[in-house]
Amino acid sequence: AVSILILFVLSLVIGWLFEHTDTLVVPALVHGLYNAVLFLALYVYLSSGNPF
């Protein structure tokens, strides 16, 4: 349930950015940054010795 809420808020932010910038570049960069943060968090979690 928490992940759906996070994705909903992210989609609102990305939609707002698109409406206010009239370009897909800024929302795409935010989407990429979000993905990079998720992968970094997963890498840190897995490299600390905690298995899934």
PDB file of C-alpha atoms in Angstrom:
ATOM      1  CA  ALA A   1       0.000   0.000   0.000  1.00  0.00           C
ATOM      2  CA  VAL A   2       2.852   2.373   0.766  1.00  0.00           C
ATOM      3  CA  SER A   3       4.506   1.817  -2.607  1.00  0.00           C
ATOM      4  CA  ILE A   4       1.265   2.655  -4.426  1.00  0.00           C
ATOM      5  CA  LEU A   5       1.001   5.890  -2.444  1.00  0.00           C
ATOM      6  CA  ILE A   6       4.602   6.801  -3.266  1.00  0.00           C
ATOM      7  CA  LEU A   7       4.030   6.100  -6.970  1.00  0.00           C
ATOM      8  CA  PHE A   8       0.816   8.129  -6.900  1.00  0.00           C
ATOM      9  CA  VAL A   9       2.582  11.139  -5.383  1.00  0.00           C
ATOM     10  CA  LEU A  10       5.463  10.747  -7.840  1.00  0.00           C
ATOM     11  CA  SER A  11       3.007  10.680 -10.743  1.00  0.00           C
ATOM     12  CA  LEU A  12       1.338  13.852  -9.468  1.00  0.00           C
ATOM     13  CA  VAL A  13       4.713  15.600  -9.233  1.00  0.00           C
ATOM     14  CA  ILE A  14       5.791  14.427 -12.681  1.00  0.00           C
ATOM     15  CA  GLY A  15       2.444  15.458 -14.170  1.00  0.00           C
ATOM     16  CA  TRP A  16       2.685  18.872 -12.523  1.00  0.00           C
ATOM     17  CA  LEU A  17       6.215  19.310 -13.862  1.00  0.00           C
ATOM     18  CA  PHE A  18       5.061  18.444 -17.375  1.00  0.00           C
ATOM     19  CA  GLU A  19       2.168  20.897 -17.195  1.00  0.00           C
ATOM     20  CA  HIS A  20       4.402  23.718 -15.969  1.00  0.00           C
ATOM     21  CA  THR A  21       7.403  23.134 -18.239  1.00  0.00           C
ATOM     22  CA  ASP A  22       5.595  21.964 -21.423  1.00  0.00           C
ATOM     23  CA  THR A  23       8.447  19.570 -22.117  1.00  0.00           C
ATOM     24  CA  LEU A  24       9.132  15.934 -21.327  1.00  0.00           C
ATOM     25  CA  VAL A  25      12.776  16.559 -20.455  1.00  0.00           C
ATOM     26  CA  VAL A  26      12.227  17.621 -16.841  1.00  0.00           C
ATOM     27  CA  PRO A  27       9.759  14.832 -15.963  1.00  0.00           C
ATOM     28  CA  ALA A  28      12.053  12.291 -17.636  1.00  0.00           C
ATOM     29  CA  LEU A  29      14.987  13.532 -15.554  1.00  0.00           C
ATOM     30  CA  VAL A  30      12.928  13.279 -12.361  1.00  0.00           C
ATOM     31  CA  HIS A  31      11.849   9.765 -13.334  1.00  0.00           C
ATOM     32  CA  GLY A  32      15.478   8.807 -13.971  1.00  0.00           C
ATOM     33  CA  LEU A  33      16.567  10.309 -10.665  1.00  0.00           C
ATOM     34  CA  TYR A  34      13.844   8.365  -8.848  1.00  0.00           C
ATOM     35  CA  ASN A  35      14.977   5.130 -10.494  1.00  0.00           C
ATOM     36  CA  ALA A  36      18.618   5.879  -9.672  1.00  0.00           C
ATOM     37  CA  VAL A  37      17.760   6.440  -6.005  1.00  0.00           C
ATOM     38  CA  LEU A  38      15.853   3.143  -5.889  1.00  0.00           C
ATOM     39  CA  PHE A  39      18.740   1.217  -7.447  1.00  0.00           C
ATOM     40  CA  LEU A  40      21.234   2.907  -5.115  1.00  0.00           C
ATOM     41  CA  ALA A  41      19.120   2.007  -2.082  1.00  0.00           C
ATOM     42  CA  LEU A  42      18.848  -1.592  -3.282  1.00  0.00           C
ATOM     43  CA  TYR A  43      22.616  -1.756  -3.868  1.00  0.00           C
ATOM     44  CA  VAL A  44      23.380  -0.400  -0.387  1.00  0.00           C
ATOM     45  CA  TYR A  45      20.899  -2.821   1.180  1.00  0.00           C
ATOM     46  CA  LEU A  46      22.290  -5.851  -0.638  1.00  0.00           C
ATOM     47  CA  SER A  47      25.934  -4.913  -0.134  1.00  0.00           C
ATOM     48  CA  SER A  48      25.393  -4.628   3.622  1.00  0.00           C
ATOM     49  CA  GLY A  49      24.935  -8.397   3.819  1.00  0.00           C
ATOM     50  CA  ASN A  50      21.161  -8.478   4.147  1.00  0.00           C
ATOM     51  CA  PRO A  51      19.624 -11.035   1.804  1.00  0.00           C
ATOM     52  CA  PHE A  52      16.210 -10.490   0.299  1.00  0.00           C
TER      53      PHE A  52
END
